[in-house]
Coordinates of C-alpha atoms and ligand atoms in Angstrom, one line a residue:
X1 CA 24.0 -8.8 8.1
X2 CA 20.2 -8.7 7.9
X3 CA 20.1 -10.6 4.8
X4 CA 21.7 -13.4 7.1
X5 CA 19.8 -13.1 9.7
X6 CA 16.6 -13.2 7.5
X7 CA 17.9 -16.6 5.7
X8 CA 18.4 -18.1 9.5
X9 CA 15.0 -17.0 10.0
X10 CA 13.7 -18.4 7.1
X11 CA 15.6 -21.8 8.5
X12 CA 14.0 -21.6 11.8
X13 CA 10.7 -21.0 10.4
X14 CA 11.2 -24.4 8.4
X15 CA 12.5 -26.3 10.9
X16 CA 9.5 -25.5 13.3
X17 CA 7.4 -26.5 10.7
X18 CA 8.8 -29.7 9.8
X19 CA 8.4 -30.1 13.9
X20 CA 5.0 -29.2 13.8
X21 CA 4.1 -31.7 10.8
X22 CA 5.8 -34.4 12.1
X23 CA 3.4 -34.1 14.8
X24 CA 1.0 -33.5 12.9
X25 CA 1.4 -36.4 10.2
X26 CA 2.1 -39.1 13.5
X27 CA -1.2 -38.5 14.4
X28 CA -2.7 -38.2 11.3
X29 CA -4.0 -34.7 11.3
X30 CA -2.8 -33.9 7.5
X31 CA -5.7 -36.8 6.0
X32 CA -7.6 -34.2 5.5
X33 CA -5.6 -32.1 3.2
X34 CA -5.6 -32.8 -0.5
X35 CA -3.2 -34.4 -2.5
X36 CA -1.5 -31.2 -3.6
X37 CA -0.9 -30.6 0.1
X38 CA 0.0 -33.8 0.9
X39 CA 3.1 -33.8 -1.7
X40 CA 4.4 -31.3 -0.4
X41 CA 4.2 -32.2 3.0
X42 CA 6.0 -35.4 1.8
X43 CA 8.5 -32.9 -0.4
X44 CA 9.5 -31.5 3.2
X45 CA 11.2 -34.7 4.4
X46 CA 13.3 -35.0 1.7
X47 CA 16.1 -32.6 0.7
X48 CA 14.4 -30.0 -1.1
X49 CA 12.7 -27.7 1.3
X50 CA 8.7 -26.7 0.5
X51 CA 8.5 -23.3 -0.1
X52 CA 5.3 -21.0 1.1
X53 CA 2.2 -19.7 -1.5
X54 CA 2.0 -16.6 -1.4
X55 CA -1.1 -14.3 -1.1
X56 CA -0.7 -10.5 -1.6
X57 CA -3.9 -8.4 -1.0
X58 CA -3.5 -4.8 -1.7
X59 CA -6.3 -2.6 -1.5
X60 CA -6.4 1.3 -2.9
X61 CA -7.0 4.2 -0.6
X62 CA -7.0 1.8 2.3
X63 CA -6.3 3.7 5.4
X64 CA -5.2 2.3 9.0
X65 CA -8.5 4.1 10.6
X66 CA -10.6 2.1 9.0
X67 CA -9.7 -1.3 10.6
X68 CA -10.8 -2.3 13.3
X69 CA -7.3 -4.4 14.7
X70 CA -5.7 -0.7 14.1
X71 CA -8.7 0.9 16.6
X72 CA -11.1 2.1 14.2
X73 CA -13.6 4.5 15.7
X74 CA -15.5 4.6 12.6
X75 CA -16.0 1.0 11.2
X76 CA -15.7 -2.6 11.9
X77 CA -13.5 -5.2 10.0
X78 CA -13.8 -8.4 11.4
X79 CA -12.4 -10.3 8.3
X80 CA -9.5 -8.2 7.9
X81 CA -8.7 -8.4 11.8
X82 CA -8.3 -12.2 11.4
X83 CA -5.5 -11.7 10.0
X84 CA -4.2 -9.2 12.5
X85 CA -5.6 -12.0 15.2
X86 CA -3.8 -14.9 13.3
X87 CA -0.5 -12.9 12.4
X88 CA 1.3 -10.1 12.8
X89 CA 0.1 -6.5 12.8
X90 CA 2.9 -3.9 11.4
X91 CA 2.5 -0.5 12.8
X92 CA 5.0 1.0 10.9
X93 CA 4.6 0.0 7.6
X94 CA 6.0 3.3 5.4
X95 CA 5.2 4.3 2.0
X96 CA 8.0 5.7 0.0
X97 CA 5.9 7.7 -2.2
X98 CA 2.2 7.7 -1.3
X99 CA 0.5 7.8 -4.1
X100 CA -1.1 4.9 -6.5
X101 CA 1.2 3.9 -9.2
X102 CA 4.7 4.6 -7.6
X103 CA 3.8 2.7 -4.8
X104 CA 2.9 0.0 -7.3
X105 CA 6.3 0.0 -9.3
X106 CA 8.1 0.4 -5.8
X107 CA 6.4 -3.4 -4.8
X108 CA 7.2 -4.5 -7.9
X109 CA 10.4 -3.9 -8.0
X110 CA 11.7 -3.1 -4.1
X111 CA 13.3 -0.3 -5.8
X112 CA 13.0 3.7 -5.0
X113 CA 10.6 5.5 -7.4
X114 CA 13.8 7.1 -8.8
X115 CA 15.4 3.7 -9.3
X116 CA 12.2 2.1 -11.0
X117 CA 11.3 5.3 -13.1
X118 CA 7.6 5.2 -12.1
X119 CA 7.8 8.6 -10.0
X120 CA 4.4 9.6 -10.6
X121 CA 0.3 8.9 -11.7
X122 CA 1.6 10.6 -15.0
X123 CA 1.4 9.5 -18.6
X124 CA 3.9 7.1 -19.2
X125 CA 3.7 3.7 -17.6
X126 CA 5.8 1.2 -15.9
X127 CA 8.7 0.3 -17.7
X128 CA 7.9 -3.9 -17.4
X129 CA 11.1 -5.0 -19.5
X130 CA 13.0 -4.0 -16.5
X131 CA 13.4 -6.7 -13.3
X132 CA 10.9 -7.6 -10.5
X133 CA 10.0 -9.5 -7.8
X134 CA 7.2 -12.0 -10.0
X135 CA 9.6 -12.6 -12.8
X136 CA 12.1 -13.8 -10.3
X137 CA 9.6 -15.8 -8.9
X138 CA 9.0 -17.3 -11.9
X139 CA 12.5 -18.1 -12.2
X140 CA 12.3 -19.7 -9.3
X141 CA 10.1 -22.0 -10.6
X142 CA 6.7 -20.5 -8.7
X143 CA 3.4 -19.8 -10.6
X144 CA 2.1 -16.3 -11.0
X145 CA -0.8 -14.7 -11.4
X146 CA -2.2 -10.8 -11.2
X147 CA -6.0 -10.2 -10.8
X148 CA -7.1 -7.2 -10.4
X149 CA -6.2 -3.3 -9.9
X150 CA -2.7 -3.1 -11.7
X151 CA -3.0 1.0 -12.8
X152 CA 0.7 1.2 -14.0
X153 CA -0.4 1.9 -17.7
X154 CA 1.4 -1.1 -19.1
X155 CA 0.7 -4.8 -19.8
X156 CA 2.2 -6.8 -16.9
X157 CA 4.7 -8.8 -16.9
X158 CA 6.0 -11.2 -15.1
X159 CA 3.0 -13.2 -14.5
X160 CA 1.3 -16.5 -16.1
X161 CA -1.8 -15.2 -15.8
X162 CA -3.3 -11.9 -15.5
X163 CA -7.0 -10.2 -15.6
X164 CA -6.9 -6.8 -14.5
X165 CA -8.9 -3.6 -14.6
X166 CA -8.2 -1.4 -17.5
X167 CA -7.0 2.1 -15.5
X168 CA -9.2 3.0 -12.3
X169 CA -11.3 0.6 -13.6
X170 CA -15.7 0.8 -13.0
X171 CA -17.1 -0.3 -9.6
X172 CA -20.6 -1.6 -11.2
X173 CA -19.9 -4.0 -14.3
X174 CA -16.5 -3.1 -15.1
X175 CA -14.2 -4.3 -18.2
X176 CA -11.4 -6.1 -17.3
X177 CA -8.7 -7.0 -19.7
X178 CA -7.8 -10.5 -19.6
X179 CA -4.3 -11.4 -20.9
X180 CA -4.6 -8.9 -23.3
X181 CA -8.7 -9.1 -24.0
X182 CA -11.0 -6.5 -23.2
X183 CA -14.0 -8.3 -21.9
X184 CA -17.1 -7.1 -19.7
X185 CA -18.3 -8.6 -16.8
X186 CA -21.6 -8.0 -15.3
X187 CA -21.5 -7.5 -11.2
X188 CA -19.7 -5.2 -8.8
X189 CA -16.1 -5.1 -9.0
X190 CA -14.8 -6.5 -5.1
X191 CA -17.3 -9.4 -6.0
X192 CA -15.6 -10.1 -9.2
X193 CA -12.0 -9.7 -8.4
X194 CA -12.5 -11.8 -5.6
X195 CA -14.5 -14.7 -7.8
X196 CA -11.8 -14.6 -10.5
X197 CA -8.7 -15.1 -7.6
X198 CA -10.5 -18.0 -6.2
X199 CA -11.2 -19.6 -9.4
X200 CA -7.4 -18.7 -10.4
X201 CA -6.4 -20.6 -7.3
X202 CA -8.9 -24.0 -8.0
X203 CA -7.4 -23.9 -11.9
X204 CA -3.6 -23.5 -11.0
X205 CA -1.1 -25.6 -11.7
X206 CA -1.0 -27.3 -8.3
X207 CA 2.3 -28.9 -8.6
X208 CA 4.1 -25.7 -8.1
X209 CA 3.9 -23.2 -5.4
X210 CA 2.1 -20.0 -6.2
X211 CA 1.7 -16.4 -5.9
X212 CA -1.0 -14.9 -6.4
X213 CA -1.9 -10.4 -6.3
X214 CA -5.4 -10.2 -5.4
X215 CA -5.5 -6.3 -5.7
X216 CA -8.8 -4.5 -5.1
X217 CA -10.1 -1.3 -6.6
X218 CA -11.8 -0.5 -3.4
X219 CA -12.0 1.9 -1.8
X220 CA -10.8 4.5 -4.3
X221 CA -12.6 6.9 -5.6
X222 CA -15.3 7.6 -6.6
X223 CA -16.8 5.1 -3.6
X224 CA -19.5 3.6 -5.0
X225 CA -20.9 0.8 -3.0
X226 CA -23.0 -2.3 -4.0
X227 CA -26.5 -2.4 -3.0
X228 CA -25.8 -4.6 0.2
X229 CA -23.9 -2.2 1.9
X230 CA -25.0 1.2 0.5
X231 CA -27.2 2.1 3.4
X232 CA -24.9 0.6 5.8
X233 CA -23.6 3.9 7.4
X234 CA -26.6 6.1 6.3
X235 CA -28.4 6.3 9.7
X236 CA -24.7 6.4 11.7
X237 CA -23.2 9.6 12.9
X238 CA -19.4 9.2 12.1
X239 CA -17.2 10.7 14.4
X240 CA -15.5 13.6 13.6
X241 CA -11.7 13.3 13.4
X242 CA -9.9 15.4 16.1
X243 CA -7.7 17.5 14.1
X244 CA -10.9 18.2 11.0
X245 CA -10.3 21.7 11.2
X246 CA -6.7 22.3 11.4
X247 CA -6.0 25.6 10.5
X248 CA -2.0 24.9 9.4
X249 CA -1.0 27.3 10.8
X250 CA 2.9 26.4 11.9
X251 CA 3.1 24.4 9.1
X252 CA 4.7 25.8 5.2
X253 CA 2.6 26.9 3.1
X254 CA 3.0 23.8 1.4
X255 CA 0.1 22.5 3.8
X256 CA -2.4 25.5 3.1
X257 CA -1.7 25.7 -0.7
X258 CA -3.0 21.8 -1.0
X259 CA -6.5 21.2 -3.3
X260 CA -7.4 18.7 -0.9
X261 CA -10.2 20.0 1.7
X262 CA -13.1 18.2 2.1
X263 CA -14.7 21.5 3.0
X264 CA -13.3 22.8 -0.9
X265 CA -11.9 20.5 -3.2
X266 CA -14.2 17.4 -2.6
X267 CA -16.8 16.9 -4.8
X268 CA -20.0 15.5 -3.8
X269 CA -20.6 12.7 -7.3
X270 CA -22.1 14.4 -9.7
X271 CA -24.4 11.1 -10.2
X272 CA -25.3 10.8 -6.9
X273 CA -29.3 11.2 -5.4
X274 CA -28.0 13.2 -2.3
X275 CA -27.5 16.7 -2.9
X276 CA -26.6 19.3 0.1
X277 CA -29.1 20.5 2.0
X278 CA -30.6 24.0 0.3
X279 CA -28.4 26.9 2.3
X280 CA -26.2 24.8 3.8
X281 CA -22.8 26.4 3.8
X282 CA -19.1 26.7 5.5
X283 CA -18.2 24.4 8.5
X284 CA -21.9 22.9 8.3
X285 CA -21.6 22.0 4.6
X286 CA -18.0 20.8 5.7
X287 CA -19.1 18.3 8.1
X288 CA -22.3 17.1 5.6
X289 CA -20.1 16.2 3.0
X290 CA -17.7 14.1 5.0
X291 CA -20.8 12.3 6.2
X292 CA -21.0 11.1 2.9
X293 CA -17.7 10.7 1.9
X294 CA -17.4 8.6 4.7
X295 CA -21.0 6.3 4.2
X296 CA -19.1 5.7 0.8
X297 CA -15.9 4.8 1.9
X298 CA -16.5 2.5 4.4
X299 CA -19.2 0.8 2.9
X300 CA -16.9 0.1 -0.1
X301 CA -14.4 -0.9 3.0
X302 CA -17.1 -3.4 4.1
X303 CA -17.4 -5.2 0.7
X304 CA -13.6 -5.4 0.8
X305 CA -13.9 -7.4 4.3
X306 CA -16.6 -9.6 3.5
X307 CA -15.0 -10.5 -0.1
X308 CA -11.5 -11.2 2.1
X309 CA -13.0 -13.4 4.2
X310 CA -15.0 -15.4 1.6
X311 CA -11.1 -15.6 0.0
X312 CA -10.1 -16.7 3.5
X313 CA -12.8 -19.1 4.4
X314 CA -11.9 -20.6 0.5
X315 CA -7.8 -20.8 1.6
X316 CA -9.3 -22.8 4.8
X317 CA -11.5 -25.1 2.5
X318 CA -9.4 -25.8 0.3
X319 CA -6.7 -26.9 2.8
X320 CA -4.3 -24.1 1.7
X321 CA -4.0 -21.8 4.5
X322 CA -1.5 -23.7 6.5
X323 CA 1.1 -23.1 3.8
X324 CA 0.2 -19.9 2.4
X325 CA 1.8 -16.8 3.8
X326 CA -1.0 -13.8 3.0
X327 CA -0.3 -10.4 3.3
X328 CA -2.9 -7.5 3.3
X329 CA -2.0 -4.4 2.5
X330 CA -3.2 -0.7 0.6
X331 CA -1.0 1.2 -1.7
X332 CA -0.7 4.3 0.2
X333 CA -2.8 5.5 3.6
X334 CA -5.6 7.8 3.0
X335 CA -6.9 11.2 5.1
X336 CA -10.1 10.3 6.5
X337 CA -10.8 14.0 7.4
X338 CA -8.0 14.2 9.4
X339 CA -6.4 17.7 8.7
X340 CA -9.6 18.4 7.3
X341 CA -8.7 16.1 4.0
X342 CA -8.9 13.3 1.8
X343 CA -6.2 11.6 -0.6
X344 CA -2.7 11.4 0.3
X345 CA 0.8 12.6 -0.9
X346 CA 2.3 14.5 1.6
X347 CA 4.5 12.4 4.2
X348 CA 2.5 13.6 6.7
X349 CA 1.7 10.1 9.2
X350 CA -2.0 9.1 7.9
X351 CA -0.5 9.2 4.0
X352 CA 2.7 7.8 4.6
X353 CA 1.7 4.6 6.6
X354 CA 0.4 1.9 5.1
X355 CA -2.0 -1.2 6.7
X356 CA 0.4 -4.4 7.2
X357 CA -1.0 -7.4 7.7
X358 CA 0.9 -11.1 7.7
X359 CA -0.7 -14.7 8.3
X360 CA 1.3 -17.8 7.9
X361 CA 0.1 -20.3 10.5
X362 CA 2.7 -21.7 13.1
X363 CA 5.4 -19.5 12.2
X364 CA 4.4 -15.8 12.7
X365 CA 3.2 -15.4 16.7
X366 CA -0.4 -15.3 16.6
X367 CA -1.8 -11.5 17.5
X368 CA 1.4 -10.5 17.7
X369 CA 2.7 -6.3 16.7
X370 CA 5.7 -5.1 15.4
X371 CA 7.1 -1.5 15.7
X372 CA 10.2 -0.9 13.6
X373 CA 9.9 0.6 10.3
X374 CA 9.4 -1.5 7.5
X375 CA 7.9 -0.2 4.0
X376 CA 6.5 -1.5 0.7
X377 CA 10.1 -1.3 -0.3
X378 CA 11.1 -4.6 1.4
X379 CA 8.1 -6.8 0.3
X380 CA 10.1 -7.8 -2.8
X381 CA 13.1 -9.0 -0.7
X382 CA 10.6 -10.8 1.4
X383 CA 8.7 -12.4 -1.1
X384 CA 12.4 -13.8 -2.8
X385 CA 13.5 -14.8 0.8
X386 CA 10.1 -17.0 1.0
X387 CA 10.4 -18.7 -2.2
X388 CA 14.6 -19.5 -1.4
X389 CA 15.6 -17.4 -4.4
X390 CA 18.3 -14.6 -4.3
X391 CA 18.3 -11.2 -3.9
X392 CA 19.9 -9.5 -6.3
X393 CA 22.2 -6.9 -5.1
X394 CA 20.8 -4.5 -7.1
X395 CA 17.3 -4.7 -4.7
X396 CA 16.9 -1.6 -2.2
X397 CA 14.3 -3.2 0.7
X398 CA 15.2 -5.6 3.3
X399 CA 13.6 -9.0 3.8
X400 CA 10.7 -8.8 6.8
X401 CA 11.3 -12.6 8.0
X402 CA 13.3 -11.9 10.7
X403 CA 10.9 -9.3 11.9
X404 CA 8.0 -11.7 10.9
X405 CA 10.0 -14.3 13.8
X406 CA 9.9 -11.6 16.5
X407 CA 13.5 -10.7 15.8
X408 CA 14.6 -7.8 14.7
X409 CA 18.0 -8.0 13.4
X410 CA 20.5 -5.0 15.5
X411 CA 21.3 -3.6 11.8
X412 CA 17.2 -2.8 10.8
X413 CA 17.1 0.5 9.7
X414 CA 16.5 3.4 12.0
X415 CA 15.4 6.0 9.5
X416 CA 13.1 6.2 6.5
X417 CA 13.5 7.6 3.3
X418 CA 10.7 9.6 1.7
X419 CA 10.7 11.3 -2.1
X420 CA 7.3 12.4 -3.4
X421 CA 7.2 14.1 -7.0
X422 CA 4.1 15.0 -8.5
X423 CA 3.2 18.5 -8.5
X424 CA 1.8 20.4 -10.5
X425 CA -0.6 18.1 -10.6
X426 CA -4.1 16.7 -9.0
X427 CA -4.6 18.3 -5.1
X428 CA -0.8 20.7 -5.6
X429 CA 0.9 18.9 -3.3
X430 CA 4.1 20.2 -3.3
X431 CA 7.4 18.0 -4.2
X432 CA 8.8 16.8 -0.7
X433 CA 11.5 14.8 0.4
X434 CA 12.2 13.6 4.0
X435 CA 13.6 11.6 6.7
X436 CA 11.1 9.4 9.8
X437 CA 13.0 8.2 13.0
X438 CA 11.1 6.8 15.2
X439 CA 10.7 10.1 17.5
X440 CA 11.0 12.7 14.3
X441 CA 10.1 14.0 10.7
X442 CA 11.8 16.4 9.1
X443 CA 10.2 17.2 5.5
X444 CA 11.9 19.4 2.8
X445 CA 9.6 21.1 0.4
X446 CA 12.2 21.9 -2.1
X447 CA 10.2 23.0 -5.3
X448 CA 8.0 26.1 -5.9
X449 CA 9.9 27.0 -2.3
X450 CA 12.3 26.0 0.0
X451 CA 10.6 25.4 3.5
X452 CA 11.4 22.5 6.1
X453 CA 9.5 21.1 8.9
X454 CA 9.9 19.3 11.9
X455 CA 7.9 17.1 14.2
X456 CA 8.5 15.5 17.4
X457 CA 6.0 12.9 17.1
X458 CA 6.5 11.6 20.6
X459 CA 5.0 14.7 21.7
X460 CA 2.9 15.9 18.6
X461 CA 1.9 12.4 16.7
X462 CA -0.8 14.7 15.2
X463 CA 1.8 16.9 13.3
X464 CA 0.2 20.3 14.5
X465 CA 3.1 21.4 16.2
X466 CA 6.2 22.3 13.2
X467 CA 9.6 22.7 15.2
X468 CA 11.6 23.7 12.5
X469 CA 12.3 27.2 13.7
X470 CA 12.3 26.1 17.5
X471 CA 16.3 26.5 18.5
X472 CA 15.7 24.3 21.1
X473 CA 15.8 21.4 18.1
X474 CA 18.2 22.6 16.4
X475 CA 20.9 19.6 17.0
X476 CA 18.3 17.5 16.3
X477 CA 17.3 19.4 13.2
X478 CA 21.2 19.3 12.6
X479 CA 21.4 15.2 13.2
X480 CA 18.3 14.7 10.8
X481 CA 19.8 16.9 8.1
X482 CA 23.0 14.6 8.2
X483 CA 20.6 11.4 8.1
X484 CA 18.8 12.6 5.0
X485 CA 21.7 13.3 2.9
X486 CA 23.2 10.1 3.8
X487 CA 19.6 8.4 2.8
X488 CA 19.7 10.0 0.2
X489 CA 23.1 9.0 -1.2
X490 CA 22.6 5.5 0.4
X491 CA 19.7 5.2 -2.2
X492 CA 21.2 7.0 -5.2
X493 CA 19.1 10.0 -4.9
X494 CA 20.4 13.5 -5.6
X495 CA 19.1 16.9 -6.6
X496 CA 20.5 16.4 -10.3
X497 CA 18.7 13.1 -10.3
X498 CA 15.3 14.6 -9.5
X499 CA 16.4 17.3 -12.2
X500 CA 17.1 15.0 -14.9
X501 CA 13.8 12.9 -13.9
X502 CA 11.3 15.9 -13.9
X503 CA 13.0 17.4 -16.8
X504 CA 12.1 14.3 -18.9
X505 CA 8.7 13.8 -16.9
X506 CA 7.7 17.7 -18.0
X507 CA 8.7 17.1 -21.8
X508 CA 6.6 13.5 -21.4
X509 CA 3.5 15.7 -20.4
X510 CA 4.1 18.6 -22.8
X511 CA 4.3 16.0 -25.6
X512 CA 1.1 14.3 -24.5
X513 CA -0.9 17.5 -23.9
X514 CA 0.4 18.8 -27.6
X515 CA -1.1 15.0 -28.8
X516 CA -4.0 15.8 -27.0
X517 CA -4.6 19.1 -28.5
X518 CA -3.9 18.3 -32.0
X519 CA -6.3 15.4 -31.6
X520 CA -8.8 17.6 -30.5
X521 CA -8.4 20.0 -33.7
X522 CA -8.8 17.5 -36.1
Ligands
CA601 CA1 -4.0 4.5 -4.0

């Protein structure tokens, strides 16, 4: 049912358009496109309908608080905002497993982490033989191309051209590995994966549509800025988040046995020129090293805003913005000190939401918001809905166009599925598994312990307050616990799954820390 109404959508959007260019071409407006525009304008008025570029932006680490059109108190992102300004803003936007490379595979593929296989950061990489959104694409008969941050350990596929940063990647003159050669570049990274998707764009093939990831490093660790904006925030007092010192204390312990306190676990760069202040110590050393962390972030932040709008002002130039649907997004949310953190993982709200983000002039309301919950999941089925090719059955998200026309079909989903797997591993977050509503989370920490929780987030959006043992909840506790294990059977998930997956994950690591080992003995 919301597959149909997305294809109607889709049809409306069209249609509107063709309105708009008749318009437009009566009185003349569309001289001043190029000829690659102008074909397909003329495309339109025959029987085959022109289908939309498409941009994807995806940043690393991004989090909602520090963008301005999401009320920033910390920073200012005027670049990023015109897209809010010119499209829609998504306040929901979900991650199904927060954390870099299953996030990744999810986008790729629209498919759960169990689906895809990527579950976690771990050793093995993306299994590319299997199906994805760009090789449909292709089929489709749109051109592809990949530039930048890919971190899925494998050579892409799907794409007819690719330059992307070999793992993390370097913020000052980084390698990148272009189509399978290792090259260096001199020049800071959001610069450079910036100049290379622009030139991309003015070598394409322009008699096919496009769609192009333009996926930034920034800001992931270990925030180094460039020299214009390292001194940006050095003379600012950021604001201290609200809930910094959360204590945890109605929470599981799955919350206080985390390695991911700013006030422990976050190292101040071993190469940097600022060292703590000589005695300082406890909350005061706490609050000194999120200063920094947060003069490095958001300056790295800044570089992404200014490099986005340069991309922009270039779509604008070159007379593709009008049909080129861009979407900015980060693979995961990030803590900003909230909870007294950084990273991500848990399904807590700052990790699990991402930044949304859609432009496509004339047929998504300007400035407009949408508040159901959508997730990185259905960016696949949008993507296939945009360039008219099928979904194949087999595809887990939901196309966004109807949401993107201001209507939201009565079937969109109510509840959210959430699976995240790696532990042990870097910050012990615990393996969790969980249902959002639109009032309530209830999380399931089922390994190393078996604790729930329960938020009301209507009343707590903050999280502080876990309901779980609160018997005034308990038929919503009851109702949730139904809606999870339908989820979770809705999305072929089951505790024998997650069994067999980690079983063959722990034998992965065993066998590459034994490889590791024997290497190191030689
Ligand atoms: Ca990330």
């Amino acid at each position: 049912m919301a597959a149909m109404d997305g294809r109607d959508g889709l049809k409306d959007l069209m249609d509107n358009y063709q309105r708009r260019d008749f318009l437009k071409m009566a009185t003349g407006a569309v001289l001043s496109l190029p000829l690659s525009g102008c074909r397909s304008f003329r495309q339109r008025f025959g029987s085959d309908r022109p289908r939309p570029n498409i941009v994807f932006i995806m940043t690393d680490d991004h989090d909602r608080d520090a963008l301005s059109c999401y009320g920033s108190r910390v920073n200012a992102t005027p670049n990023l905002d015109r897209l809010a300004k010119e499209g829609m803003r998504f306040e929901h936007c979900l991650c199904t497993n927060s954390i870099c490379a299953p996030s990744r595979a999810v986008v790729l593929t629209g498919k759960y982490s169990h689906i895809n296989g990527k579950i976690d950061n771990g050793r093995d990489g993306f299994d590319g033989s299997q199906q994805t959104f760009p090789k449909l694409l292709q089929t489709a008969g749109y051109q592809t191309a990949m530039i930048g941050k890919w971190h899925l350990r494998s050579e892409p596929t799907g794409f007819d051209y690719w330059n992307i940063l070999p793992g993390q990647g370097k913020y000052h003159d980084p390698d990148m590995i272009e189509m399978g050669q290792r090259k260096k570049h001199s020049g800071y990274v959001t610069d450079l994966i910036t100049d290379f998707s622009i030139n991309w764009l003015k070598n394409r093939n322009s008699e096919k549509p496009f769609c192009l990831m333009y996926q930034h490093k920034a800001p992931h660790r270990n925030w180094q800025p460039d020299d214009k904006h390292a001194d940006m925030y050095k003379h600012t007092d950021i604001p201290i988040p609200d809930t910094f010192d959360d204590d945890y204390s109605t929470r599981s312990d799955a919350a206080r046995q985390q390695a991911m306190t700013i006030e422990e676990h976050l190292r101040v760069p071993a190469d940097t020129k600022v060292k703590p202040p000589e005695g300082l110590t406890g909350k005061e050393l706490k609050k000194w090293k999120y200063q920094r962390y947060m003069e490095d972030y958001l300056a790295c932040v800044a570089s992404v805003d200014d490099n986005v709008g340069r991309f922009l002002d270039y779509l604008d130039e070159s007379g593709l913005s009008e049909n080129t649907i861009v979407f900015y997004t980060s693979d995961q949310g990030f803590y900003l000190g909230t909870h007294g953190w950084f990273d991500k993982r848990f399904m807590y709200e700052e990790s699990l939401h991402m930044p949304l983000l859609v432009r496509y002039p004339g047929r998504v309301r300007a400035g407009s918001v949408n508040d159901d919950l959508v997730s990185n999941l259905d960016f696949a089925s949008t993507f296939l809905e945009l360039a008219g090719a099928k979904t194949p059955d087999d595809i887990q998200g939901e196309s966004l166009i109807p949401l993107l026309r201001g209507k939201t079909p009565k079937t969109w989903r109510t509840s959210f599925y959430y699976h995240y797997y790696e532990y042990p591993g870097p910050h012990s977050v615990k393996r969790h598994y969980g249902v959002r509503t639109e009032r309530y989370k209830l999380i399931h920490f089922y390994y190393d312990s078996d604790a729930w929780e329960l938020y009301d987030l209507k009343k707590d959006p903050d999280e502080l307050n876990n309901l779980y043992d609160n018997h005034e909840y308990a038929e919503v506790i009851a109702d949730l616990k139904m809606e999870l294990k339908r989820l979770r059977k809705h999305y072929g998930d089951s505790d024998a799954l997650t069994k067999k997956i980690l079983n063959e994950s722990l034998t992965q690591r065993k066998k590459a820390l034994e490889k590791k080992q024997r290497l190191q003995t030689k």
